[in-house]
CSV table of N, CA and C and ligand atoms in Angstrom, one decimal:
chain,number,residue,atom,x,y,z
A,1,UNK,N,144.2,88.5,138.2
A,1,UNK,CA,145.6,87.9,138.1
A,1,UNK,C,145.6,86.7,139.1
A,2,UNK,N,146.1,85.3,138.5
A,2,UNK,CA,146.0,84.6,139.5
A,2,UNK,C,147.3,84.4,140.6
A,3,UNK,N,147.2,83.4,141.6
A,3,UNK,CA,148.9,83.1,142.4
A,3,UNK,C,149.6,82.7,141.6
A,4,UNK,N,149.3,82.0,140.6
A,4,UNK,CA,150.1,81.2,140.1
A,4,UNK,C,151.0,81.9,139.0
A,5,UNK,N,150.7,83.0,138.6
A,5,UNK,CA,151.2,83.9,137.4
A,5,UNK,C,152.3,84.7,138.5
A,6,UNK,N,152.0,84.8,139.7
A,6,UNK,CA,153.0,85.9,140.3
A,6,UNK,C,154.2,85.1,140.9
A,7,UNK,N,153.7,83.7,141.4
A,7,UNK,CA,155.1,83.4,141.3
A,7,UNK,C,156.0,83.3,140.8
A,8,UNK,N,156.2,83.4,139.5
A,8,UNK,CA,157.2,83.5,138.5
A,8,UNK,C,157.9,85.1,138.8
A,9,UNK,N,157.0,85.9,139.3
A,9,UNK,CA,157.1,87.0,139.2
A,9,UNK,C,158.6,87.4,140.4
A,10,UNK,N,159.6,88.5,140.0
A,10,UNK,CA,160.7,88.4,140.7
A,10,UNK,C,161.7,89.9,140.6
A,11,UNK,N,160.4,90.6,140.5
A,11,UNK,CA,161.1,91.8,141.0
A,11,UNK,C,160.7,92.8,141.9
A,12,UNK,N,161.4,93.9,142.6
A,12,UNK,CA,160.9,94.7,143.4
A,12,UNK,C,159.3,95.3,143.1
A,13,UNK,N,159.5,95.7,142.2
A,13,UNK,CA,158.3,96.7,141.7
A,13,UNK,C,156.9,95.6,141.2
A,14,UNK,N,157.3,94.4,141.4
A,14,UNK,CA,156.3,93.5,141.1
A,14,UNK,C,155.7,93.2,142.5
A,15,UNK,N,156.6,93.0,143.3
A,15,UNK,CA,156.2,92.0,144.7
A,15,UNK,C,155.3,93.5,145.7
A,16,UNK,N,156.0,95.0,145.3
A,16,UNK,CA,155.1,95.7,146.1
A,16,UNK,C,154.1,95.8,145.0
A,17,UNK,N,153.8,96.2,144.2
A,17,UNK,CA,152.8,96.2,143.4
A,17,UNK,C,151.3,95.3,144.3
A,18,UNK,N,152.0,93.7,144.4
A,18,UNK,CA,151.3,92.9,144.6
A,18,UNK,C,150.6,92.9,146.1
A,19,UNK,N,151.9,93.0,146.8
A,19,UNK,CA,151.8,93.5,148.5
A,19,UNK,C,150.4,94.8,148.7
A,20,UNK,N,150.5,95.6,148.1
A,20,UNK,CA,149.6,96.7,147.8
A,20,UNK,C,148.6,96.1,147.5
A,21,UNK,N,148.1,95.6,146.6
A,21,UNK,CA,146.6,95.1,146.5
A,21,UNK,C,145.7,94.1,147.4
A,22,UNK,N,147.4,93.0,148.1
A,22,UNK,CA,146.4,92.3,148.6
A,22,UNK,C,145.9,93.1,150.5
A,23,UNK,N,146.6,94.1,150.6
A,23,UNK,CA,146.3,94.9,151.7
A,23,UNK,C,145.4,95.9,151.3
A,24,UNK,N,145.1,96.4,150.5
A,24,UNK,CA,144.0,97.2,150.2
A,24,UNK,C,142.9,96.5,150.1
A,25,UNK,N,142.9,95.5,149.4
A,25,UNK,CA,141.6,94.6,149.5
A,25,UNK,C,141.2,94.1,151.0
A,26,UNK,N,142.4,93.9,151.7
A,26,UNK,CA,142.1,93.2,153.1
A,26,UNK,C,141.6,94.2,153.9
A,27,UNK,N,141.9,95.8,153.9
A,27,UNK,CA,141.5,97.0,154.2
A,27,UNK,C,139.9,97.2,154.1
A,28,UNK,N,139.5,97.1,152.5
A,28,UNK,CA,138.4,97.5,152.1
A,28,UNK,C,137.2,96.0,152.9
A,29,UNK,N,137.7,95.0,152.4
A,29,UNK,CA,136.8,93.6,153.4
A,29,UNK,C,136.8,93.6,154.7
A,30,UNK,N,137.6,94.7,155.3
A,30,UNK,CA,137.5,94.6,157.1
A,30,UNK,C,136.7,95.4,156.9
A,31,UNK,N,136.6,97.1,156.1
A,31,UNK,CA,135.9,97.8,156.6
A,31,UNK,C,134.1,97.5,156.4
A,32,UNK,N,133.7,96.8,154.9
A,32,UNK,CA,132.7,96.3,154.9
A,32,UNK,C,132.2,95.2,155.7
A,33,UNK,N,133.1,94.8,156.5
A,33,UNK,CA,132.6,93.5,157.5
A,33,UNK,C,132.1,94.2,158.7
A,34,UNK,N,133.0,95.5,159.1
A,34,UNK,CA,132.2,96.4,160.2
A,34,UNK,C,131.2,96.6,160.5
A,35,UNK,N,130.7,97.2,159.1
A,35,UNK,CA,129.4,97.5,158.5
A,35,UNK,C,128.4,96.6,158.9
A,36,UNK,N,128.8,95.5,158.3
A,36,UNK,CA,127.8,94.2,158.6
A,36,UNK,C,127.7,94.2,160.3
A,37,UNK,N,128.9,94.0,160.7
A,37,UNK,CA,128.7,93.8,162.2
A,37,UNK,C,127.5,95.0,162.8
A,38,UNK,N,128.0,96.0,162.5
A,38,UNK,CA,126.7,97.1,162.9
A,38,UNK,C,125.5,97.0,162.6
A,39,UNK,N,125.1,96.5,161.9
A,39,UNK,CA,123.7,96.1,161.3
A,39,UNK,C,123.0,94.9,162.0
A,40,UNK,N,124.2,94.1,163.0
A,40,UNK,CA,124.1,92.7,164.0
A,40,UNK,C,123.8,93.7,165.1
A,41,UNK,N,124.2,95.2,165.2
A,41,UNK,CA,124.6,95.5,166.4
A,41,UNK,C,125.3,94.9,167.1
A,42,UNK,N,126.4,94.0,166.7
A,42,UNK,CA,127.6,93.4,167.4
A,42,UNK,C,128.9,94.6,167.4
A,43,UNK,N,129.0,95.3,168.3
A,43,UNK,CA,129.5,96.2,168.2
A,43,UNK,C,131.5,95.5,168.6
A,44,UNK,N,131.2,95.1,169.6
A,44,UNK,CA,132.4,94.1,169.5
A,44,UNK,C,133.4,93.8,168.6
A,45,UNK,N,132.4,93.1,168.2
A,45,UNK,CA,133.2,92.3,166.6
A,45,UNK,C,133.3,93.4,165.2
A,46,UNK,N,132.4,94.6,164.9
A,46,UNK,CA,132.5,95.8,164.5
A,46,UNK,C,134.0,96.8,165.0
A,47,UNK,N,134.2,96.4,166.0
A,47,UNK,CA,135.6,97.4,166.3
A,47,UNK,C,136.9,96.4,166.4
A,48,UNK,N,136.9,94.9,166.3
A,48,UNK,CA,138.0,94.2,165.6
A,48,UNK,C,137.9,94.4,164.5
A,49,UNK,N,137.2,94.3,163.4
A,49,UNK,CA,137.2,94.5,162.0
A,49,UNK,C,137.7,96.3,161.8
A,50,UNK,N,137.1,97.0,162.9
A,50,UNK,CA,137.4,98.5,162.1
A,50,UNK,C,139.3,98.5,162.6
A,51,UNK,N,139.6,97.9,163.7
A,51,UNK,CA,140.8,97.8,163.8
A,51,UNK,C,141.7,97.5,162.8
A,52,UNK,N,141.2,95.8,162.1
A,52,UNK,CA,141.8,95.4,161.2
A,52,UNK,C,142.1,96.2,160.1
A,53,UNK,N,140.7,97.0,159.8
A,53,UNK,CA,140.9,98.0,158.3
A,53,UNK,C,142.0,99.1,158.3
A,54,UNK,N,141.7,99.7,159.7
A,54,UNK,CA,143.4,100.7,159.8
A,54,UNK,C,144.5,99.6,160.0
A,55,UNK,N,144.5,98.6,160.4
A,55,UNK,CA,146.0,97.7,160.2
A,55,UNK,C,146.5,97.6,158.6
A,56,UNK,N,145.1,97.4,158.5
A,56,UNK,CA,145.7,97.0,156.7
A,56,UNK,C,146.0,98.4,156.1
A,57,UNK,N,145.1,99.4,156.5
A,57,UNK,CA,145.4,100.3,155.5
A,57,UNK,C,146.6,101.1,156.1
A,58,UNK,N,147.3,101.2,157.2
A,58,UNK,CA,148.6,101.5,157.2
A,58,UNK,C,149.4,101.1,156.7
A,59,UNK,N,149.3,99.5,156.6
A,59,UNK,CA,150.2,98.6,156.1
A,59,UNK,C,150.1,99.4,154.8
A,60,UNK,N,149.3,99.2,153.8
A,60,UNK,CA,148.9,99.6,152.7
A,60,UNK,C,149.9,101.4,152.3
A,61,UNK,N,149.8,102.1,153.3
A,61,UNK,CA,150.4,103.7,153.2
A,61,UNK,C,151.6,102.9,153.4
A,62,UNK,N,152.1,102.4,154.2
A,62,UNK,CA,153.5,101.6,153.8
A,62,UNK,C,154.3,101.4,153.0
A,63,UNK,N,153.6,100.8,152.1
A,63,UNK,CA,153.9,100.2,150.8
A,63,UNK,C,153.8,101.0,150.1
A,64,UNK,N,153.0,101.6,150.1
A,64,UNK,CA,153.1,102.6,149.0
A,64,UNK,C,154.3,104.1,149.2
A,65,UNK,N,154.4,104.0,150.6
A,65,UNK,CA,155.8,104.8,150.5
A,65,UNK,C,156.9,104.5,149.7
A,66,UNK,N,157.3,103.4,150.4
A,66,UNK,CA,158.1,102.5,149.9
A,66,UNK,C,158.2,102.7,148.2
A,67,UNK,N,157.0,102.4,147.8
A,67,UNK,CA,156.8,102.2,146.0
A,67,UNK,C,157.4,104.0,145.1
A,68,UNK,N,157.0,105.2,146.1
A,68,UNK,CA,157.2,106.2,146.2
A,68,UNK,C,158.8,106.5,146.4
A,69,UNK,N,158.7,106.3,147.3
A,69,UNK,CA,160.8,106.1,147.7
A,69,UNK,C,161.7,105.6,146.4
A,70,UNK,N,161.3,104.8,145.9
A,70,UNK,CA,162.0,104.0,145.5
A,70,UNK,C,161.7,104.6,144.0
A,71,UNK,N,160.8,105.3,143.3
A,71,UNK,CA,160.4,105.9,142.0
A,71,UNK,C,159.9,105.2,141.5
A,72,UNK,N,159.4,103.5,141.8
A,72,UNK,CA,159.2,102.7,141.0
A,72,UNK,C,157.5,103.1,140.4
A,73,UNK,N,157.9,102.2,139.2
A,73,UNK,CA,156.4,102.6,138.3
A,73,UNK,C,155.8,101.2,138.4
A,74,UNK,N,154.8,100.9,139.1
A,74,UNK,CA,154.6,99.7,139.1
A,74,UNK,C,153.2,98.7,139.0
A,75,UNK,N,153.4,97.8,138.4
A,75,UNK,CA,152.1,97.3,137.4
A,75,UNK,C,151.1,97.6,138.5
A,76,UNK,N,149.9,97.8,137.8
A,76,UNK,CA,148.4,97.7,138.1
A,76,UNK,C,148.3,96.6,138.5
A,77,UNK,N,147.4,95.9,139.7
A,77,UNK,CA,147.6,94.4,140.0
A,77,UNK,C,146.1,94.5,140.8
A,78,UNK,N,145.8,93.5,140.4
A,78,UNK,CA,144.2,93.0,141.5
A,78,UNK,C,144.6,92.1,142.3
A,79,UNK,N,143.8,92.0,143.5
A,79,UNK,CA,143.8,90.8,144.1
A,79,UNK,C,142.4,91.0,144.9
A,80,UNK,N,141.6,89.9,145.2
A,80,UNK,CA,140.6,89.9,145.8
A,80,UNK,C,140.2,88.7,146.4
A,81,UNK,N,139.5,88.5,147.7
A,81,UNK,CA,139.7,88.0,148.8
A,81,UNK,C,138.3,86.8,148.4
A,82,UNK,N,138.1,85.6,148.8
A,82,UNK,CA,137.8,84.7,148.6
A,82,UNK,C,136.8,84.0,149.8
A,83,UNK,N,135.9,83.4,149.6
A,83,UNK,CA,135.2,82.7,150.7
A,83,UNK,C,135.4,81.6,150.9
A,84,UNK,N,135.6,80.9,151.9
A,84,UNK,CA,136.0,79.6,152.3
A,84,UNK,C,135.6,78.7,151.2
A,85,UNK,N,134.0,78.6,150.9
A,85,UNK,CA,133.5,77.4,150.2
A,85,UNK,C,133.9,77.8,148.5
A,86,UNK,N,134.7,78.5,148.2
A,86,UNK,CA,134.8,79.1,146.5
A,86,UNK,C,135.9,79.7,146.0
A,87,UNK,N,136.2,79.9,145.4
A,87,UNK,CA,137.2,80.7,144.6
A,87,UNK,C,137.0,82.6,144.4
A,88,UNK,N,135.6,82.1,143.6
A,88,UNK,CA,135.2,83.5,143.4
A,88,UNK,C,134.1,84.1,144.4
A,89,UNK,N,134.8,85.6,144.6
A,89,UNK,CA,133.8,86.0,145.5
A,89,UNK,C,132.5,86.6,145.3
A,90,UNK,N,133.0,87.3,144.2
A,90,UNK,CA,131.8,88.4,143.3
A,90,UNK,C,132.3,89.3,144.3
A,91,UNK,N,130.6,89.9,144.7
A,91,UNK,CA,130.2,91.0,145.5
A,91,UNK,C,130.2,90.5,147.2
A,92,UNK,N,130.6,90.9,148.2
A,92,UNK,CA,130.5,90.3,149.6
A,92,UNK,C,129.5,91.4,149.9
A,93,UNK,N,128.9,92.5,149.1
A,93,UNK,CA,128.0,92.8,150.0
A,93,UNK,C,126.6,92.7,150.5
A,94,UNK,N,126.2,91.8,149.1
A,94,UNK,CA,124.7,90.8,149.6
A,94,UNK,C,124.6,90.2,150.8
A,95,UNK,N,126.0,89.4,151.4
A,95,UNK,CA,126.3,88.7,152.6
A,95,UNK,C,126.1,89.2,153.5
A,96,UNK,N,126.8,90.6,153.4
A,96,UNK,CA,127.2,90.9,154.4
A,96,UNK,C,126.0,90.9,155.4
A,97,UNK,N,125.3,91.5,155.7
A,97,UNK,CA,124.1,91.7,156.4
A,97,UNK,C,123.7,90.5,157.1
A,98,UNK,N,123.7,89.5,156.6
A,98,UNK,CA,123.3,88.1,156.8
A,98,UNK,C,124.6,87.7,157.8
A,99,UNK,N,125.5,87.6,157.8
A,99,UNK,CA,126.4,87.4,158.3
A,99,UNK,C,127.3,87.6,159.4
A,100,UNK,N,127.2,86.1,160.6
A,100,UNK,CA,127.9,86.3,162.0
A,100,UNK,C,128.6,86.5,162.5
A,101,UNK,N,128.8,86.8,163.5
A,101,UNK,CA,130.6,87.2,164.0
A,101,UNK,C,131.6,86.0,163.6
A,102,UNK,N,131.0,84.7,163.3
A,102,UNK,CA,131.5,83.6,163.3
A,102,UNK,C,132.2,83.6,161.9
A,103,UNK,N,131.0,83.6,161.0
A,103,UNK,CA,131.3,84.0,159.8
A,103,UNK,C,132.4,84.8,159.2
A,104,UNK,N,132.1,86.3,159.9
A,104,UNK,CA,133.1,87.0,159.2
A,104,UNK,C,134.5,86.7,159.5
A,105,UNK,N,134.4,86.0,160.9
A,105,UNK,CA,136.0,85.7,161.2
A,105,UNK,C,136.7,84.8,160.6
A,106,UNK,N,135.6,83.8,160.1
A,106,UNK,CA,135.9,82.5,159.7
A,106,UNK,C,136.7,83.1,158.4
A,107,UNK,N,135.8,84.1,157.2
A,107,UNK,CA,135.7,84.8,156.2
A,107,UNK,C,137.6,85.1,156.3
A,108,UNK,N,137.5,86.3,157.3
A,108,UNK,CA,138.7,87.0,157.3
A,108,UNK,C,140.0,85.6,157.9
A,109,UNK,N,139.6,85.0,158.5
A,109,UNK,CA,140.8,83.7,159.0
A,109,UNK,C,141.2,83.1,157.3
A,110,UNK,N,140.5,82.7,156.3
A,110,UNK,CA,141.1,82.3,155.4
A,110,UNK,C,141.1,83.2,154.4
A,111,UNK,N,140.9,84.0,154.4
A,111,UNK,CA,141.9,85.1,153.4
A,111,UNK,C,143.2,85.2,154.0
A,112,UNK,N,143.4,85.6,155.6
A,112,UNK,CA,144.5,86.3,156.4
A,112,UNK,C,145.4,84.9,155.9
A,113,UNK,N,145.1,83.5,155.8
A,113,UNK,CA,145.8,82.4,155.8
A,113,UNK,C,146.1,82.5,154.1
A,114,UNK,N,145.6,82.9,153.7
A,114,UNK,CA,145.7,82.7,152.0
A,114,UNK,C,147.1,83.5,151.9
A,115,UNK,N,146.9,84.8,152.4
A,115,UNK,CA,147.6,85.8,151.9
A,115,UNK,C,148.9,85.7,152.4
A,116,UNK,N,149.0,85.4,153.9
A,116,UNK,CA,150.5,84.2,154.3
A,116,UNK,C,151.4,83.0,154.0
A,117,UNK,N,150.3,82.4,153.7
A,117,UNK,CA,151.1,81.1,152.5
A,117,UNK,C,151.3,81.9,151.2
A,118,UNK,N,150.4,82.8,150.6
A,118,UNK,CA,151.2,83.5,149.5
A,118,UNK,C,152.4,83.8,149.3
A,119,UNK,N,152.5,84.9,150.6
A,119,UNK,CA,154.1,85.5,150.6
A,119,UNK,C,155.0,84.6,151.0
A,120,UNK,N,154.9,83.4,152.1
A,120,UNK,CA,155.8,82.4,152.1
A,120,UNK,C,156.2,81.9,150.8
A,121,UNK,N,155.2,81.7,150.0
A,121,UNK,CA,155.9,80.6,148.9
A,121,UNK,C,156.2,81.8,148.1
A,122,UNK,N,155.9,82.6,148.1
A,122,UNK,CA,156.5,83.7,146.9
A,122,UNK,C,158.4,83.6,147.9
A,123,UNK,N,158.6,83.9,149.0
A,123,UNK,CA,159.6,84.0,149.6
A,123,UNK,C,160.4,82.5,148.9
A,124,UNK,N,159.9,81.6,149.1
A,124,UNK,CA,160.4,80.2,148.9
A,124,UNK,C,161.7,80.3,147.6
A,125,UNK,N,160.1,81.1,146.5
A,125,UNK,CA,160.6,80.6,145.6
A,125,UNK,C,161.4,81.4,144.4
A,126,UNK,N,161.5,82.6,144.9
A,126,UNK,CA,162.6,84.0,144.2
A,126,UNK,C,163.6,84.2,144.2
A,127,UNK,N,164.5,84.4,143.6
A,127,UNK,CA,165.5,84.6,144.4
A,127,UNK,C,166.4,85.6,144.1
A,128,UNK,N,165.4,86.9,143.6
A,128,UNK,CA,166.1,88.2,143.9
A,128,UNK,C,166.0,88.0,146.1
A,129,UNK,N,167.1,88.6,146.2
A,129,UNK,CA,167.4,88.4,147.8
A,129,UNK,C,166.7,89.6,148.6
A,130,UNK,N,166.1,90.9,147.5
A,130,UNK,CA,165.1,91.8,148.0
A,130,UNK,C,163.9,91.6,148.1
A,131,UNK,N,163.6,90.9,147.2
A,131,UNK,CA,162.0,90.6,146.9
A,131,UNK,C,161.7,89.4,148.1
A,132,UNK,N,162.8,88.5,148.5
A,132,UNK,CA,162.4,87.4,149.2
A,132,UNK,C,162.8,88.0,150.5
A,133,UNK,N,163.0,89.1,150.9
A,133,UNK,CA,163.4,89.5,152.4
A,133,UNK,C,161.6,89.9,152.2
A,134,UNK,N,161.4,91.0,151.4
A,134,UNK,CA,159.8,91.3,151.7
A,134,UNK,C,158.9,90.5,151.9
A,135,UNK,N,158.7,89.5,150.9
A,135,UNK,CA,158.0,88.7,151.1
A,135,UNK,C,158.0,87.7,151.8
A,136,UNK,N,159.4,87.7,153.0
A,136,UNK,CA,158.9,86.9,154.1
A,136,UNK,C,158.4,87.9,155.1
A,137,UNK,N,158.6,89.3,155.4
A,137,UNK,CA,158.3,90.3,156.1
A,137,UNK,C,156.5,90.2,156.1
A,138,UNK,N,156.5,90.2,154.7
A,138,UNK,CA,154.7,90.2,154.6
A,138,UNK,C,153.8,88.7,155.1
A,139,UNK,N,154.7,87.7,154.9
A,139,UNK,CA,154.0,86.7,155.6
A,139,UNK,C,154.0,86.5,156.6
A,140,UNK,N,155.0,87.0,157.7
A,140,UNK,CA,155.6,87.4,158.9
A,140,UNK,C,154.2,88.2,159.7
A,141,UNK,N,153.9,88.9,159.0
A,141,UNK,CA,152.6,90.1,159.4
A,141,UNK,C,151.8,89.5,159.2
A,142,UNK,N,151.2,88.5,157.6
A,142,UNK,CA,149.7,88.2,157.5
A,142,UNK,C,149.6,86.9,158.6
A,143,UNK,N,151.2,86.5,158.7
A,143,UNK,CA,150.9,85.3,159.7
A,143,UNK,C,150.3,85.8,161.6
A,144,UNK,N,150.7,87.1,161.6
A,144,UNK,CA,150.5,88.0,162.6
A,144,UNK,C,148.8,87.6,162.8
A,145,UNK,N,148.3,88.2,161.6
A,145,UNK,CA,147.2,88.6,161.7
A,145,UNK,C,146.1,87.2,161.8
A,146,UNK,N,146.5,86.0,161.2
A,146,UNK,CA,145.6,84.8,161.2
A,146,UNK,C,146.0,84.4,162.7
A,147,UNK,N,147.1,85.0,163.2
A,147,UNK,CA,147.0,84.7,164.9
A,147,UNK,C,145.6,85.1,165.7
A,148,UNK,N,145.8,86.6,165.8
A,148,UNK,CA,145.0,87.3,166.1
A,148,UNK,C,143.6,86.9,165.5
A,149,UNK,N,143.0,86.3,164.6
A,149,UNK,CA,141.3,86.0,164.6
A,149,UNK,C,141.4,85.0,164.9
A,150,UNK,N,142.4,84.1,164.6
A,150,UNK,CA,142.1,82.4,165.6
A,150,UNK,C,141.8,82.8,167.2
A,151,UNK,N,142.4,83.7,167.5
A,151,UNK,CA,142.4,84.0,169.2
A,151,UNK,C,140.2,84.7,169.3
A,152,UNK,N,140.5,85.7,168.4
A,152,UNK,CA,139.0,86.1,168.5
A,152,UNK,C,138.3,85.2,168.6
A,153,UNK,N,138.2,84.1,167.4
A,153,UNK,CA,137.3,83.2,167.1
A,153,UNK,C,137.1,82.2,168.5
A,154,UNK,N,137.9,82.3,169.3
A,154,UNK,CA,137.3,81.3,170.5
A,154,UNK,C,136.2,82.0,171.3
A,155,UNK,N,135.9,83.5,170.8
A,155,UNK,CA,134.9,83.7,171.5
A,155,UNK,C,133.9,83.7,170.8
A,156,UNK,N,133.5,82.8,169.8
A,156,UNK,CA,132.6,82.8,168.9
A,156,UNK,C,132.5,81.3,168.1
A,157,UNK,N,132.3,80.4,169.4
A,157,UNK,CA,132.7,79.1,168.8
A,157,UNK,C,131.5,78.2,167.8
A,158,UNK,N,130.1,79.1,168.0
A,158,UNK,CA,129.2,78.7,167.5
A,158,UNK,C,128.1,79.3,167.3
A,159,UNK,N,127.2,79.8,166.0
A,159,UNK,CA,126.6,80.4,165.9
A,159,UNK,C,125.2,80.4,165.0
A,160,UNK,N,125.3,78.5,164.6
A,160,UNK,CA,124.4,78.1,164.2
A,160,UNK,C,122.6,78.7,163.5
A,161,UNK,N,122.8,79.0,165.4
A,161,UNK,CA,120.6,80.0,164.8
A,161,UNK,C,121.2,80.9,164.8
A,162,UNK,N,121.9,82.0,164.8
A,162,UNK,CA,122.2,83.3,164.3
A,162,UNK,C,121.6,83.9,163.3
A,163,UNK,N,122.6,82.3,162.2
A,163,UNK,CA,122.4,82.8,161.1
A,163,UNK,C,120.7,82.3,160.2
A,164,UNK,N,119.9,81.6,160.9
A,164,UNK,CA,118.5,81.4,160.4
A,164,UNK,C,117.5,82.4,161.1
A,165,UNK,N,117.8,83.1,162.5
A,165,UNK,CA,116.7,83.8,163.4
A,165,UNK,C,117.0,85.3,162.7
A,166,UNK,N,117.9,85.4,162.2
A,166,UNK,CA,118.1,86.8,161.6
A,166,UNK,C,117.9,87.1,160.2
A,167,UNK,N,116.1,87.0,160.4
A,167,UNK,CA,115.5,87.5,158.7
A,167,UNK,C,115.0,88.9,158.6
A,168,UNK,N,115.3,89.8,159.5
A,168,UNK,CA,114.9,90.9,159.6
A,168,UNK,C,115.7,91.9,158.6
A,169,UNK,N,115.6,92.3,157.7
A,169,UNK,CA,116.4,93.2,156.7
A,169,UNK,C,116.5,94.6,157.4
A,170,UNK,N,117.7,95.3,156.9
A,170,UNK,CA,118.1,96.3,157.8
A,170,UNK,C,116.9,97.7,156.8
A,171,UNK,N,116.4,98.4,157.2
A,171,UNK,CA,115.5,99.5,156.8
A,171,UNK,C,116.4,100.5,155.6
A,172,UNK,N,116.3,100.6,154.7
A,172,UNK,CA,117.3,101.6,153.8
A,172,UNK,C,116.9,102.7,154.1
A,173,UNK,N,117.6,103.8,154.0
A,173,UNK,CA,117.5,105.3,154.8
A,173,UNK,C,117.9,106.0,153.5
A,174,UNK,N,116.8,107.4,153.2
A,174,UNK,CA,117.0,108.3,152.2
A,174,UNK,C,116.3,107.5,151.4
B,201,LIG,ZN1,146.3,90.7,156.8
């Protein structure tokens, strides 16, 4: 589903529907970015990402109370998270491995920024007065959260040979 199809979109059970996917997805990409980080042995930047995955995934039990509370029955929705240089991501787990503290943050900074200008302009442009209180609440938080890695990222201002000195493949086990 793309942004452009959900702005039109203008009901309760649409906007959590939507809220829900793109926090589960943000959930599931922190926790496989951990992963990666542990395979850096960057344990550091492995416990901001595992942080992030319980942010999101509470956020995510959230919403889905909410969606529960409320009895709503509510569409099936994808969303999935994007790489700076593209649109489409595929699979992030080939990357992952390969991939810097720099990187992942850069990674997670423009999703976290994607998914805030989302709910803003979804807020903008609704105007059930329910759907646009949440959807400034959620841009409110993702804006929260592109705080928080711009702050990380100063400690990772450059990482250039990281990413060329690290051809060692991690050993598969079992
Ligand atoms: Zn977020």
């Amino acid at each position: 589903m793309t942004m452009s199809e959900h702005l039109k979109l203008d009901s309760v059970s649409d906007m959590l529907a939507f809220g829900l996917a793109v926090v589960t997805e943000a959930s599931e990409r922190y926790a496989e970015m951990a992963e990666a980080m542990d395979a850096h042995n960057n344990t550091k930047v492995a416990e901001i990402f595992r942080e992030m995955a319980d942010i999101e995934e509470l956020h995510a039990e959230g919403v889905q109370r909410q969606i529960s509370q409320l009895n709503l029955d509510v569409p099936k929705t994808d969303y999935q998270w994007t790489s700076p240089e593209g649109p489409e991501t595929g699979d992030f787990s080939d990357l992952h491995y390969l991939m810097t503290p720099r990187e992942a943050l850069l990674l997670a900074l423009h999703n976290e920024k994607r998914a805030a200008t989302y709910f803003a302009d979804v807020a903008e442009k609704v105007t059930n007065d329910e759907v646009k209180k949440m959807a400034q609440e959620m841009a409110k938080e993702e804006q929260e959260h592109v705080q928080w890695v711009e702050k990380w990222l100063l400690d990772y201002p450059d990482d250039e040979n990281e990413w060329v000195e690290d051809n060692d493949p991690p050993v598969e086990q079992g």
